[in-house]
Coordinates of C-alpha atoms in Angstrom, one line a residue:
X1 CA -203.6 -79.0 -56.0
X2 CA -202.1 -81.9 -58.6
X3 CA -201.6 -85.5 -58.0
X4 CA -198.9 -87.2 -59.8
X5 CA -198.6 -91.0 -60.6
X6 CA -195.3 -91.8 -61.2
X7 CA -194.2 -94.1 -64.3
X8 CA -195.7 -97.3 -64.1
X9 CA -194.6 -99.7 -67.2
X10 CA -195.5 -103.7 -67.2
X11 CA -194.5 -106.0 -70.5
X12 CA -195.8 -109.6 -71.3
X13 CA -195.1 -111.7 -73.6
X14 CA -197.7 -114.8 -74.5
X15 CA -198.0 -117.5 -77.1
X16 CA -200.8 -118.9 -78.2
X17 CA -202.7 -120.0 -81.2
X18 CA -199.2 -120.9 -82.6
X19 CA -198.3 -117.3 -82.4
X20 CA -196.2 -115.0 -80.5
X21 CA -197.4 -112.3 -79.2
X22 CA -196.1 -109.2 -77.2
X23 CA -197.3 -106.5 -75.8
X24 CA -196.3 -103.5 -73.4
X25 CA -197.9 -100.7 -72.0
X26 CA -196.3 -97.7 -70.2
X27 CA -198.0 -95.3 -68.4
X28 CA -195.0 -93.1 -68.6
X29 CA -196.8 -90.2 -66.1
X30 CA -200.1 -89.5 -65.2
X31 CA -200.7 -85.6 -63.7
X32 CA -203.5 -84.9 -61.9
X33 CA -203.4 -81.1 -62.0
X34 CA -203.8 -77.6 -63.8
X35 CA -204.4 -77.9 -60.5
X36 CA -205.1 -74.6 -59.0
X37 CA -207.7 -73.3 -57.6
X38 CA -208.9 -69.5 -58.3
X39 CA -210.8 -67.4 -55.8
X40 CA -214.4 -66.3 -57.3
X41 CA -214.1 -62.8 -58.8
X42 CA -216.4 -59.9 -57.7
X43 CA -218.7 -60.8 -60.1
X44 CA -219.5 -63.8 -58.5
X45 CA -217.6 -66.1 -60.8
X46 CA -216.2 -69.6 -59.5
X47 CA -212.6 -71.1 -59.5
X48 CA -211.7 -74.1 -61.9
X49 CA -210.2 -77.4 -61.5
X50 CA -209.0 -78.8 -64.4
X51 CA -207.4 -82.9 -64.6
X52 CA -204.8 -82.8 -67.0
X53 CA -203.0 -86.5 -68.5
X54 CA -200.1 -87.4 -70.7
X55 CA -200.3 -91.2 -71.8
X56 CA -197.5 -92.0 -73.7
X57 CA -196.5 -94.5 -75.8
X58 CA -198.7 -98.0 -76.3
X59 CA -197.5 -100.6 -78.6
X60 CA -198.2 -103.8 -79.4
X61 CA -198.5 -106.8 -82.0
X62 CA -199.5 -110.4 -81.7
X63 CA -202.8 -112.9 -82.0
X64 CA -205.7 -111.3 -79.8
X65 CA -203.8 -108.9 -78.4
X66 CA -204.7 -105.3 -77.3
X67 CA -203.5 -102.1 -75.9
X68 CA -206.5 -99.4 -75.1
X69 CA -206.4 -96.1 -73.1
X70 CA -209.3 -94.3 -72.9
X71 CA -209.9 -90.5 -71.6
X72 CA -213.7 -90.2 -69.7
X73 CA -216.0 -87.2 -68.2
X74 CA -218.6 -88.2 -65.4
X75 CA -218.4 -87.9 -62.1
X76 CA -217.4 -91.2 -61.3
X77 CA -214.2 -94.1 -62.4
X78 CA -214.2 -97.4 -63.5
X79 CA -211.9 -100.3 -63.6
X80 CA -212.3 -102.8 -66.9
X81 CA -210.8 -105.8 -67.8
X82 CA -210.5 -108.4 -70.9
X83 CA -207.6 -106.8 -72.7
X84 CA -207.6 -103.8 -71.7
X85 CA -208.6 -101.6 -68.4
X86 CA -209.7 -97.8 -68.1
X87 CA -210.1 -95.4 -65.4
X88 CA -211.4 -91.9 -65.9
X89 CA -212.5 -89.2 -63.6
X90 CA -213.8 -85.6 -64.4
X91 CA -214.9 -83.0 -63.1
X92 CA -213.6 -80.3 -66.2
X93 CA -211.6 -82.8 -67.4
X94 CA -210.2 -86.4 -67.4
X95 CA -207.6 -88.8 -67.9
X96 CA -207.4 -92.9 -68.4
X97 CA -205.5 -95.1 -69.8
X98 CA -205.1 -98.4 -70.8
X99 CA -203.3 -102.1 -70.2
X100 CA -204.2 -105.3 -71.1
X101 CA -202.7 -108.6 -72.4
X102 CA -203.6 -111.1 -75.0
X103 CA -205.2 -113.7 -73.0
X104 CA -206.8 -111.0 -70.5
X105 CA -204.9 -112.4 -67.6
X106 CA -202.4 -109.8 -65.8
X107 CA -199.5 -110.8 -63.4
X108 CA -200.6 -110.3 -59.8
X109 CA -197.9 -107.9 -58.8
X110 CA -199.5 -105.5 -61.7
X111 CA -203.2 -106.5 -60.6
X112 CA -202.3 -105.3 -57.3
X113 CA -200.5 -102.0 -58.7
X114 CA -203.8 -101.5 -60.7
X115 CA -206.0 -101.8 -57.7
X116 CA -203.4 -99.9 -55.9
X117 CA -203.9 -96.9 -58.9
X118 CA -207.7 -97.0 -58.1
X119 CA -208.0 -97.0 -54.8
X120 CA -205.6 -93.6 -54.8
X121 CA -208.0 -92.9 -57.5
X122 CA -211.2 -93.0 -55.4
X123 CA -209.6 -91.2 -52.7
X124 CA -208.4 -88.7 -55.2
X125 CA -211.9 -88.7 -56.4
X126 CA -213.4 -88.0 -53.0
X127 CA -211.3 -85.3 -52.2
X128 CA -212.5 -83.9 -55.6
X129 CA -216.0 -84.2 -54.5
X130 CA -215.0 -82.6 -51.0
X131 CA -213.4 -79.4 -52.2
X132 CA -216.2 -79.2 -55.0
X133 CA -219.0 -79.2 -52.7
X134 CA -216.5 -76.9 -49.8
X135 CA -216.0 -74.4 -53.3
X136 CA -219.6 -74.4 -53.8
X137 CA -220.6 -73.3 -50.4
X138 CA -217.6 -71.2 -50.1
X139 CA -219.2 -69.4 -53.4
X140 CA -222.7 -69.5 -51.7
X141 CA -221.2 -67.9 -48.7
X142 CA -219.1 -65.5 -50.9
X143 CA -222.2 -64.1 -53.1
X144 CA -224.3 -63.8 -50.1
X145 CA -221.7 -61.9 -48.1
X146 CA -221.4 -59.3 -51.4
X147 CA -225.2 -58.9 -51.4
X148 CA -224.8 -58.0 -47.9
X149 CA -221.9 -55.3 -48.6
X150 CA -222.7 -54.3 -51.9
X151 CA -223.9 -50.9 -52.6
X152 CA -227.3 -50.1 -51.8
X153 CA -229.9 -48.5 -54.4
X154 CA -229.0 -44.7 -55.1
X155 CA -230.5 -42.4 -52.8
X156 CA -232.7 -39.0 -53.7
X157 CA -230.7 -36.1 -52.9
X158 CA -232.8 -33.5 -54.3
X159 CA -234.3 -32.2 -51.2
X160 CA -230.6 -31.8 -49.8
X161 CA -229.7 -30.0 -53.0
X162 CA -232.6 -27.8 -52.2
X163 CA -231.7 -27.2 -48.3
X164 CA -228.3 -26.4 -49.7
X165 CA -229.6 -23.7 -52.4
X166 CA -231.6 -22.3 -49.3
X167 CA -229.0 -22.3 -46.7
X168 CA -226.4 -21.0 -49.5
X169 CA -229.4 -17.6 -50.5
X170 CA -229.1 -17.3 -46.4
X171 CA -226.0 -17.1 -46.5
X172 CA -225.6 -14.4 -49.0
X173 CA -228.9 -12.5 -47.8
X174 CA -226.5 -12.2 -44.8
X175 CA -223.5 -11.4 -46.3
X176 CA -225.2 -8.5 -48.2
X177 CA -227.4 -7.5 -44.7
X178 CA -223.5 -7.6 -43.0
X179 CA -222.2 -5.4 -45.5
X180 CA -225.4 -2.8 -45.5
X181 CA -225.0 -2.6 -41.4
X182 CA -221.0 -2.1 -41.9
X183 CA -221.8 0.5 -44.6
X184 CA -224.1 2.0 -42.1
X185 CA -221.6 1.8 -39.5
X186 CA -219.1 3.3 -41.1
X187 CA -222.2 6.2 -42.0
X188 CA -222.6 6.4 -38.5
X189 CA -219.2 7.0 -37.2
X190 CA -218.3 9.6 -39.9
X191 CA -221.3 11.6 -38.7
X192 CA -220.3 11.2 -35.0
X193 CA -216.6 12.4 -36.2
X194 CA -218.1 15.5 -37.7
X195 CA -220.1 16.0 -35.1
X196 CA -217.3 15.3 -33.0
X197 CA -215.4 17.9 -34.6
X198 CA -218.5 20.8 -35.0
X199 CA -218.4 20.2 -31.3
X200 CA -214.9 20.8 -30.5
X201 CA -215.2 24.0 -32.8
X202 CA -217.9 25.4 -31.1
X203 CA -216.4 24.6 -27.9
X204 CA -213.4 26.4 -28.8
X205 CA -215.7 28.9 -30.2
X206 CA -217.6 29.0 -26.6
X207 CA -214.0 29.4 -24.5
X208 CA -213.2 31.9 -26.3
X209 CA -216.7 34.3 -25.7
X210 CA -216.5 33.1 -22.3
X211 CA -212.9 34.8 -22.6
X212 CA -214.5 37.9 -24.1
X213 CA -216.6 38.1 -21.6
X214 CA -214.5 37.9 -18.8
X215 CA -212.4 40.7 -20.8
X216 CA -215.3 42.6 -20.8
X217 CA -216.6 42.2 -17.4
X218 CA -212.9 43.7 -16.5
X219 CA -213.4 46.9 -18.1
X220 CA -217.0 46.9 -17.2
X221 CA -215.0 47.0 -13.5
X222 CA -212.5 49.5 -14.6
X223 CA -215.2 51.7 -16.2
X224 CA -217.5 51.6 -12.9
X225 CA -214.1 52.6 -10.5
X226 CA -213.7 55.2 -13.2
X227 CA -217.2 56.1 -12.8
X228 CA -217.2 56.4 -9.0
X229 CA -213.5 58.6 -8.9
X230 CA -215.8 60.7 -11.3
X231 CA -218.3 60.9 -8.9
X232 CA -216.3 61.8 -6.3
X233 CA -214.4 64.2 -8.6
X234 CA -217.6 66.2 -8.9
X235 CA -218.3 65.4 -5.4
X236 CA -215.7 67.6 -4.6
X237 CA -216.0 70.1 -7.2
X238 CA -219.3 70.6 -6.3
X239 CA -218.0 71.5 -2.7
X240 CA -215.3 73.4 -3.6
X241 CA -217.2 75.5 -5.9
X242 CA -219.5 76.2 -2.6
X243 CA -216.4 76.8 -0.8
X244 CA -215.1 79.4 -3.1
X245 CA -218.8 80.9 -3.8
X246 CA -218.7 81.4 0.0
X247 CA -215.5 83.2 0.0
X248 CA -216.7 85.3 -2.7
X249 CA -219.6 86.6 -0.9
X250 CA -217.4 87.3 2.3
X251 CA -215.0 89.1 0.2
X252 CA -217.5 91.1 -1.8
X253 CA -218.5 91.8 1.7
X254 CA -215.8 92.8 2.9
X255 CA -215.3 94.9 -0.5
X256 CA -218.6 96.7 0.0
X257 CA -218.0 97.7 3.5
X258 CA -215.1 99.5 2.7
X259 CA -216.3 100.9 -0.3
X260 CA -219.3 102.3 1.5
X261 CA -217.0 103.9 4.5
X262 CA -214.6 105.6 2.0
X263 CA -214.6 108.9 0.4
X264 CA -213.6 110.0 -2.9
X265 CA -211.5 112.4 -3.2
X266 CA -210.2 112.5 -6.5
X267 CA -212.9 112.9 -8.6
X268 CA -210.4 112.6 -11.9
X269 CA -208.6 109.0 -10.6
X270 CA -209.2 105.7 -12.7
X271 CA -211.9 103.9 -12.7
X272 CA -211.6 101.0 -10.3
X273 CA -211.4 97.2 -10.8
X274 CA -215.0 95.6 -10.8
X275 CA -214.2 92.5 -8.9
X276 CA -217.9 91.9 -8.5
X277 CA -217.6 91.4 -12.7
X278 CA -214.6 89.6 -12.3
X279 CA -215.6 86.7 -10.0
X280 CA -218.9 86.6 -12.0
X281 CA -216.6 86.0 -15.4
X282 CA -214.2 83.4 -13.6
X283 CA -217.7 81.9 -12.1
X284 CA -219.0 81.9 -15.3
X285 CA -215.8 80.2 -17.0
X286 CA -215.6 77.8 -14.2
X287 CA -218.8 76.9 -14.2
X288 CA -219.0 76.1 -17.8
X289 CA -215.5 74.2 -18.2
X290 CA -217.0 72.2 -15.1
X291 CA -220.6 71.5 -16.8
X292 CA -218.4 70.8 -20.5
X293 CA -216.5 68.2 -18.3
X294 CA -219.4 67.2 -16.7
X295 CA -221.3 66.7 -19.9
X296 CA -218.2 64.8 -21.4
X297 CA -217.4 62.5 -18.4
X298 CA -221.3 61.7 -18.6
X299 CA -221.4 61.3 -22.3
X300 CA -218.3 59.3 -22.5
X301 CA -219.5 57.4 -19.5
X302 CA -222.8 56.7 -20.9
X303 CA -221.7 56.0 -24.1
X304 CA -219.0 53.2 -23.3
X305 CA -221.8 52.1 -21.3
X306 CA -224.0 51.5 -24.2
X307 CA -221.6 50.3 -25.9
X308 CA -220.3 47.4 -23.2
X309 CA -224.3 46.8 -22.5
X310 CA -224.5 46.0 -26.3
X311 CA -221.5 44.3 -26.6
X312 CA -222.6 41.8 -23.1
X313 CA -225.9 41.6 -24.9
X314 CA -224.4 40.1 -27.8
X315 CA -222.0 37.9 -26.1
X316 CA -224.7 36.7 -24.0
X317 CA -227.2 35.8 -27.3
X318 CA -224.0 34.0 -28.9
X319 CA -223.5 32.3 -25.7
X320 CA -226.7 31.1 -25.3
X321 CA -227.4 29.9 -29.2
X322 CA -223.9 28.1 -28.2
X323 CA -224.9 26.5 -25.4
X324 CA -228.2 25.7 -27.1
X325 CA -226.3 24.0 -30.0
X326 CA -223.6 22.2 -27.6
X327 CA -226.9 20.1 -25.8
X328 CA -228.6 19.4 -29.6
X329 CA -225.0 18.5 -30.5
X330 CA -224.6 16.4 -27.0
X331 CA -227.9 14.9 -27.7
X332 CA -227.2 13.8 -30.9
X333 CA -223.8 12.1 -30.3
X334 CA -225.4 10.8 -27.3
X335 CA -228.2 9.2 -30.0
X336 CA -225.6 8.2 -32.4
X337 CA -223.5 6.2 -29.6
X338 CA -226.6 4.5 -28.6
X339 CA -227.4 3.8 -32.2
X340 CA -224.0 2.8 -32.7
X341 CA -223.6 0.4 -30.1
X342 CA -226.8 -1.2 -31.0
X343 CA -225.7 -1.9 -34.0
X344 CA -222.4 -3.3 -32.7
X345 CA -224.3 -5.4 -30.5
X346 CA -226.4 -7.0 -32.5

């Protein structure tokens, strides 16, 4: 904001006291300014007016006289007379200046200019005033509203330092439990896979007795229709040795009746043929090449008897201690699953 008062210059020229006398006065420009205002700063300083003047030039000679100009603080202007007038103003500053005559007496056009200058002055002055007291407030207002949005005192965050330090140990604590239950886990499913495969290897090992055993229960069938055909193989030994022990008698019989109703005549002949001592050798030789095969069929029999009877008795103890150790096995994987799947769950 600047006011300017444009070049105001008045001369007069008076005699008197049998002298001459002169005198001018220019008031070549008069700047009411500097002029700006500045916003307050954050620390609640204030703007500045500042009045700035040039006078320029005064000169004068002659009896009584005078040229003054004078530069005044105060809130407040004047107006003076007898050779010389002033006007000052100030608020940070001030300007005046000076113009009078030698007898005190001014022209009326320049009295009017002068009253003219002063009346813009006391406006000028007012509006001063105005924005002075509108700058105060303002600053007031301005101060009042930073108190308002300043920053408040500095909290305490110790005690969410601490919840952080305890939430942060949770943390961990449950990172290192999570790693312990995947460690166990992992534990867990490597037993189940051994298990898994001690059970497919018994299994195996439990198809192939069951395959044994069906093997063996095959020749057990073989050896009990070799049994019976060797049954029925003495069966019929047995009856044909009756039948031929029957013939034998009828022939020896037979033999003796004509033995009996003969007569001999030559007392120098051969002996005869003792059939009697014949059948009873080829008895004899029959009867023990039938008990030897007898004896042999039953010992063979018997023996591969024994020997399948062992051999089912073995099969059947292996089959069940495997069967025993498929449940345990079963049980466990079943205990394992649940375990696992607990874990998993939770």
């Amino acid at each position: 904001m600047s006011t300017t008062v444009r070049q105001y210059s008045s001369s007069t020229s008076l005699k008197g006291f049998g002298g001459l006398g002169g005198g001018s006065s220019r008031l070549s420009s008069v700047r009411v300014g500097g002029g700006g205002y500045r916003a307050p700063s954050v620390h609640g300083g204030s703007g500045s007016y500042s009045v700035s003047s040039r006078i320029v030039s005064g000169l004068g000679s002659g009896y009584g006289g005078s040229y003054c100009s004078s530069v005044g603080g105060g809130l407040g202007g004047g107006f003076g007379g007898s050779y010389g007038a002033g006007f000052g103003a100030g608020f940070g500053g001030g300007f005046g200046g000076g113009f009078g005559g030698g007898d005190g007496i001014l022209p009326a056009g320049e009295k009017e200019t002068m009253q003219n200058l002063n009346d813009r002055l006391a406006v000028y002055l007012d509006k001063v005033r105005a924005l002075e007291e509108a700058n105060t407030d303002l600053e007031v207002k301005i101060r009042e509203w930073y108190k308002k949005q300043g920053p408040g005192p500095d909290r305490d965050y110790s005690p969410y330092y601490r919840t952080i330090e305890e939430l942060r140990n949770k943390i961990l604590a449950a990172n290192v439990e999570n790693a312990n239950i995947v460690l166990q886990i992992d534990n867990a499913r490597l037993a189940a896979d051994d298990f898994r495969t001690k059970f497919e290897t018994e299994q195996a090992l439990r198809l192939s007795v069951e395959a044994d055993i069906n093997g063996l229960r095959r020749v057990l069938d073989e050896l009990t229709l070799a049994r019976a055909d060797l049954e029925m193989q003495i069966e019929n030994l047995k009856e044909e040795l009756a039948y031929l022990k029957k013939n034998h008698e009828e022939e020896m019989n037979a033999l003796r009746g004509q033995v009996g109703g003969e007569i001999s005549v030559e007392m120098d002949a051969a002996p005869g043929i003792d059939l009697t001592k014949i059948l009873a050798e080829m008895r004899e030789q029959y009867e023990s090449l039938a008990d030897k095969n007898r004896r042999d069929a039953e010992q063979w029999f018997f023996s591969k008897t024994e020997e399948l009877n062992r051999e089912v008795a073995i099969n059947t103890e292996q089959l069940q201690s495997g069967k025993t150790e498929i449940t345990e096995l079963r049980r466990t994987i079943q205990s394992l699953e649940i375990d696992l799947q607990s874990q998993l769950s939770t």
